[in-house]
Short mmCIF file of N, CA and C in Angstrom, two decimals:
data_model
loop_
_atom_site.label_atom_id
_atom_site.label_comp_id
_atom_site.label_asym_id
_atom_site.label_seq_id
_atom_site.Cartn_x
_atom_site.Cartn_y
_atom_site.Cartn_z
N MET M 1 41.81 107.13 20.78
CA MET M 1 40.32 108.08 21.74
C MET M 1 39.71 107.86 21.65
N ALA M 2 38.65 107.96 23.02
CA ALA M 2 37.32 107.68 23.59
C ALA M 2 36.79 108.70 23.03
N ASN M 3 34.73 109.05 22.83
CA ASN M 3 33.83 109.89 22.76
C ASN M 3 33.30 109.46 24.08
N MET M 4 33.09 110.44 25.04
CA MET M 4 32.53 110.40 26.58
C MET M 4 30.94 110.32 26.14
N TRP M 5 30.51 110.72 24.93
CA TRP M 5 28.97 109.86 24.55
C TRP M 5 29.04 109.31 24.50
N THR M 6 29.21 108.12 23.92
CA THR M 6 28.44 107.11 23.15
C THR M 6 29.16 106.43 23.78
N ASP M 7 30.64 106.29 23.97
CA ASP M 7 32.04 105.02 24.41
C ASP M 7 31.52 105.17 26.24
N ASP M 8 31.19 103.61 26.81
CA ASP M 8 31.26 103.22 27.96
C ASP M 8 32.59 102.70 28.75
N ASP M 9 33.10 102.94 28.16
CA ASP M 9 34.92 102.27 28.04
C ASP M 9 35.26 103.30 28.40
N VAL M 10 35.46 104.53 27.71
CA VAL M 10 35.87 105.94 27.66
C VAL M 10 37.74 105.58 28.67
N ALA M 11 37.97 105.54 29.86
CA ALA M 11 38.97 105.39 31.11
C ALA M 11 39.49 104.33 30.55
N ALA M 12 39.39 103.66 29.91
CA ALA M 12 40.24 102.43 29.51
C ALA M 12 40.75 102.91 28.47
N GLN M 13 39.54 103.38 27.16
CA GLN M 13 40.52 103.80 26.01
C GLN M 13 41.50 104.90 26.37
N LEU M 14 41.64 105.22 27.18
CA LEU M 14 42.05 107.16 27.97
C LEU M 14 43.82 106.40 27.56
N ASP M 15 43.84 105.30 28.80
CA ASP M 15 44.25 104.38 29.18
C ASP M 15 45.04 103.79 28.45
N ALA M 16 44.50 102.84 27.09
CA ALA M 16 45.17 102.59 26.51
C ALA M 16 45.61 103.65 25.51
N TYR M 17 45.46 104.27 25.16
CA TYR M 17 45.93 105.72 24.09
C TYR M 17 47.66 105.86 24.09
N LYS M 18 48.12 105.52 25.06
CA LYS M 18 49.87 105.36 25.29
C LYS M 18 50.64 106.28 24.47
N PHE M 19 50.34 107.84 25.29
CA PHE M 19 50.70 109.32 25.12
C PHE M 19 52.26 109.55 24.41
N HIS M 20 52.97 108.94 25.38
CA HIS M 20 54.33 109.35 25.78
C HIS M 20 54.50 108.47 24.78
N GLN M 21 54.34 107.44 23.95
CA GLN M 21 54.50 106.46 23.30
C GLN M 21 53.98 107.04 21.50
N ARG M 22 53.74 107.83 21.29
CA ARG M 22 53.32 108.72 20.65
C ARG M 22 53.71 109.90 20.22
N TRP M 23 54.10 110.39 21.41
CA TRP M 23 54.12 112.02 21.33
C TRP M 23 54.90 111.90 21.77
N LYS M 24 56.31 112.84 21.79
CA LYS M 24 57.79 113.12 22.48
C LYS M 24 57.55 114.78 23.33
N VAL M 25 56.72 115.18 24.19
CA VAL M 25 56.82 115.94 25.31
C VAL M 25 59.00 115.83 25.62
N GLY M 26 58.33 117.97 25.67
CA GLY M 26 59.72 118.27 26.16
C GLY M 26 60.42 117.95 24.98
N ASP M 27 60.51 118.58 23.31
CA ASP M 27 61.07 118.81 22.50
C ASP M 27 61.79 119.45 22.06
N ASN M 28 62.22 120.25 22.61
CA ASN M 28 62.42 121.84 22.41
C ASN M 28 63.83 122.10 22.84
N PRO M 29 64.68 122.65 22.44
CA PRO M 29 65.44 123.17 22.48
C PRO M 29 65.82 123.98 23.83
N THR M 30 64.77 123.84 24.88
CA THR M 30 65.35 124.34 26.40
C THR M 30 65.85 123.20 27.34
N CYS M 31 64.11 122.11 26.52
CA CYS M 31 64.24 120.89 27.81
C CYS M 31 65.52 119.91 27.19
N GLY M 32 66.12 119.93 26.19
CA GLY M 32 66.90 119.27 25.52
C GLY M 32 68.76 119.94 26.16
N ARG M 33 68.21 120.79 27.07
CA ARG M 33 69.83 121.25 27.42
C ARG M 33 70.05 121.87 28.59
N CYS M 34 68.37 121.66 29.29
CA CYS M 34 68.63 121.11 30.73
C CYS M 34 68.79 120.41 31.73
N ALA M 35 69.45 120.41 32.91
CA ALA M 35 70.15 119.54 33.63
C ALA M 35 69.17 118.62 34.30
N LEU M 36 68.03 119.48 34.50
CA LEU M 36 66.64 118.81 35.24
C LEU M 36 65.90 117.86 34.26
N SER M 37 65.88 117.91 32.84
CA SER M 37 65.36 117.01 31.70
C SER M 37 65.28 115.78 32.46
N PRO M 38 66.02 115.14 32.53
CA PRO M 38 65.38 113.58 33.28
C PRO M 38 64.81 113.49 34.04
N SER M 39 64.88 114.02 35.09
CA SER M 39 63.92 113.74 35.86
C SER M 39 63.23 115.46 36.65
N CYS M 40 61.73 115.47 34.95
CA CYS M 40 61.91 116.28 34.94
C CYS M 40 60.29 116.36 34.46
N GLY M 41 58.80 117.03 34.90
CA GLY M 41 57.91 115.74 33.78
C GLY M 41 58.01 116.45 32.81
N LYS M 42 57.99 117.24 32.63
CA LYS M 42 58.00 118.10 31.08
C LYS M 42 56.42 119.11 30.89
N GLY M 43 55.97 118.64 32.53
CA GLY M 43 54.69 120.27 32.12
C GLY M 43 53.59 118.95 31.87
N CYS M 44 52.14 120.15 31.35
CA CYS M 44 51.05 119.35 30.70
C CYS M 44 51.11 120.01 28.99
N PRO M 45 50.98 118.53 28.66
CA PRO M 45 50.51 118.69 27.00
C PRO M 45 48.92 119.43 26.50
N ALA M 46 48.37 119.63 27.37
CA ALA M 46 47.70 119.78 27.43
C ALA M 46 47.39 121.56 27.37
N ALA M 47 47.93 121.67 28.78
CA ALA M 47 48.07 123.49 28.92
C ALA M 47 49.27 124.20 27.44
N VAL M 48 50.17 123.39 27.36
CA VAL M 48 50.49 123.90 25.61
C VAL M 48 50.33 124.07 25.01
N VAL M 49 49.29 123.10 24.70
CA VAL M 49 48.36 123.67 22.91
C VAL M 49 47.30 124.19 23.55
N ALA M 50 46.40 124.60 24.23
CA ALA M 50 45.64 125.50 25.49
C ALA M 50 46.67 127.09 25.21
N ALA M 51 47.91 126.60 24.98
CA ALA M 51 48.63 128.21 25.16
C ALA M 51 49.14 128.52 23.64
N GLY M 52 48.57 127.93 23.10
CA GLY M 52 48.61 127.89 21.65
C GLY M 52 49.93 127.43 20.85
N HIS M 53 50.51 126.96 21.65
CA HIS M 53 51.82 125.72 21.02
C HIS M 53 51.63 124.80 21.05
N ARG M 54 52.50 123.44 19.94
CA ARG M 54 52.58 122.63 19.87
C ARG M 54 52.92 121.22 21.08
N ILE M 55 52.79 120.27 21.09
CA ILE M 55 53.08 119.68 21.34
C ILE M 55 54.94 119.01 21.52
N GLY M 56 55.27 118.97 23.39
CA GLY M 56 56.93 119.01 22.65
C GLY M 56 57.86 120.74 23.16
N ALA M 57 56.44 121.69 23.07
CA ALA M 57 57.21 122.86 23.34
C ALA M 57 57.56 123.37 25.54
N VAL M 58 57.56 124.04 25.69
CA VAL M 58 58.13 124.41 26.32
C VAL M 58 56.56 124.95 27.70
N ASP M 59 56.03 124.52 28.55
CA ASP M 59 55.13 124.80 29.64
C ASP M 59 55.44 126.20 30.89
N SER M 60 56.05 126.87 29.59
CA SER M 60 56.29 128.03 30.81
C SER M 60 55.43 127.97 32.70
N GLU M 61 54.66 127.69 32.37
CA GLU M 61 53.50 128.00 33.89
C GLU M 61 54.24 126.87 35.01
N LEU M 62 54.83 125.77 34.38
CA LEU M 62 55.43 124.55 35.13
C LEU M 62 57.82 124.90 35.00
N CYS M 63 57.83 125.33 34.03
CA CYS M 63 59.36 125.41 34.01
C CYS M 63 59.74 126.52 34.84
N PRO M 64 60.30 125.93 35.75
CA PRO M 64 60.97 126.45 36.42
C PRO M 64 62.52 127.11 36.03
N VAL M 65 63.15 126.63 35.26
CA VAL M 65 64.23 127.53 34.21
C VAL M 65 64.31 128.92 33.05
N ILE M 66 62.98 128.77 32.88
CA ILE M 66 62.31 130.14 31.63
C ILE M 66 62.47 131.20 33.01
N PRO M 67 61.94 132.72 32.51
CA PRO M 67 61.31 133.18 33.66
C PRO M 67 60.08 133.01 33.11
N ALA M 68 58.85 132.98 33.82
CA ALA M 68 57.30 132.77 33.78
C ALA M 68 56.69 133.50 32.76
N GLN M 69 55.71 133.60 31.77
CA GLN M 69 55.41 134.12 31.18
C GLN M 69 53.89 134.41 31.34
N SER M 70 53.16 135.25 30.98
CA SER M 70 51.92 134.91 31.35
C SER M 70 51.02 134.80 29.85
N ARG M 71 50.48 133.67 30.10
CA ARG M 71 49.03 133.51 28.93
C ARG M 71 48.17 134.22 28.81
N VAL M 72 48.49 134.77 26.85
CA VAL M 72 47.39 135.92 26.78
C VAL M 72 46.41 135.28 25.38
N LEU M 73 45.31 135.52 26.10
CA LEU M 73 44.09 135.11 25.19
C LEU M 73 44.65 135.55 23.21
N PRO M 74 44.21 135.37 22.48
CA PRO M 74 44.02 136.54 21.39
C PRO M 74 42.76 137.41 20.93
N VAL M 75 43.36 138.33 20.64
CA VAL M 75 42.03 139.62 20.93
C VAL M 75 41.33 139.31 19.59
N VAL M 76 40.24 138.72 19.71
CA VAL M 76 39.08 139.32 18.28
C VAL M 76 37.73 139.73 18.29
N GLY M 77 38.07 140.06 16.97
CA GLY M 77 37.65 141.20 17.04
C GLY M 77 35.69 140.52 17.09
N VAL M 78 34.45 140.79 17.21
CA VAL M 78 33.30 141.07 17.33
C VAL M 78 32.50 142.56 16.77
N SER M 79 31.80 141.94 15.99
CA SER M 79 31.22 142.59 15.14
C SER M 79 29.76 142.38 15.44
#
């Protein structure tokens, strides 16, 4: 990956990262059993991680098969 503050060629480094060779999106039982899986883009890995899940989990906001789930941020105590 690249550092957008120090590297001039961030776009080229991101293009060279080969995300889908390094990570398997849709690596979960729901996608594995789904008839739409071969043509599905499997959602957004960044959205999955932001929701607190691992890359490969179902992107519940984009999946047409599972019921929509709201994303809830964790409650953090403030002192």
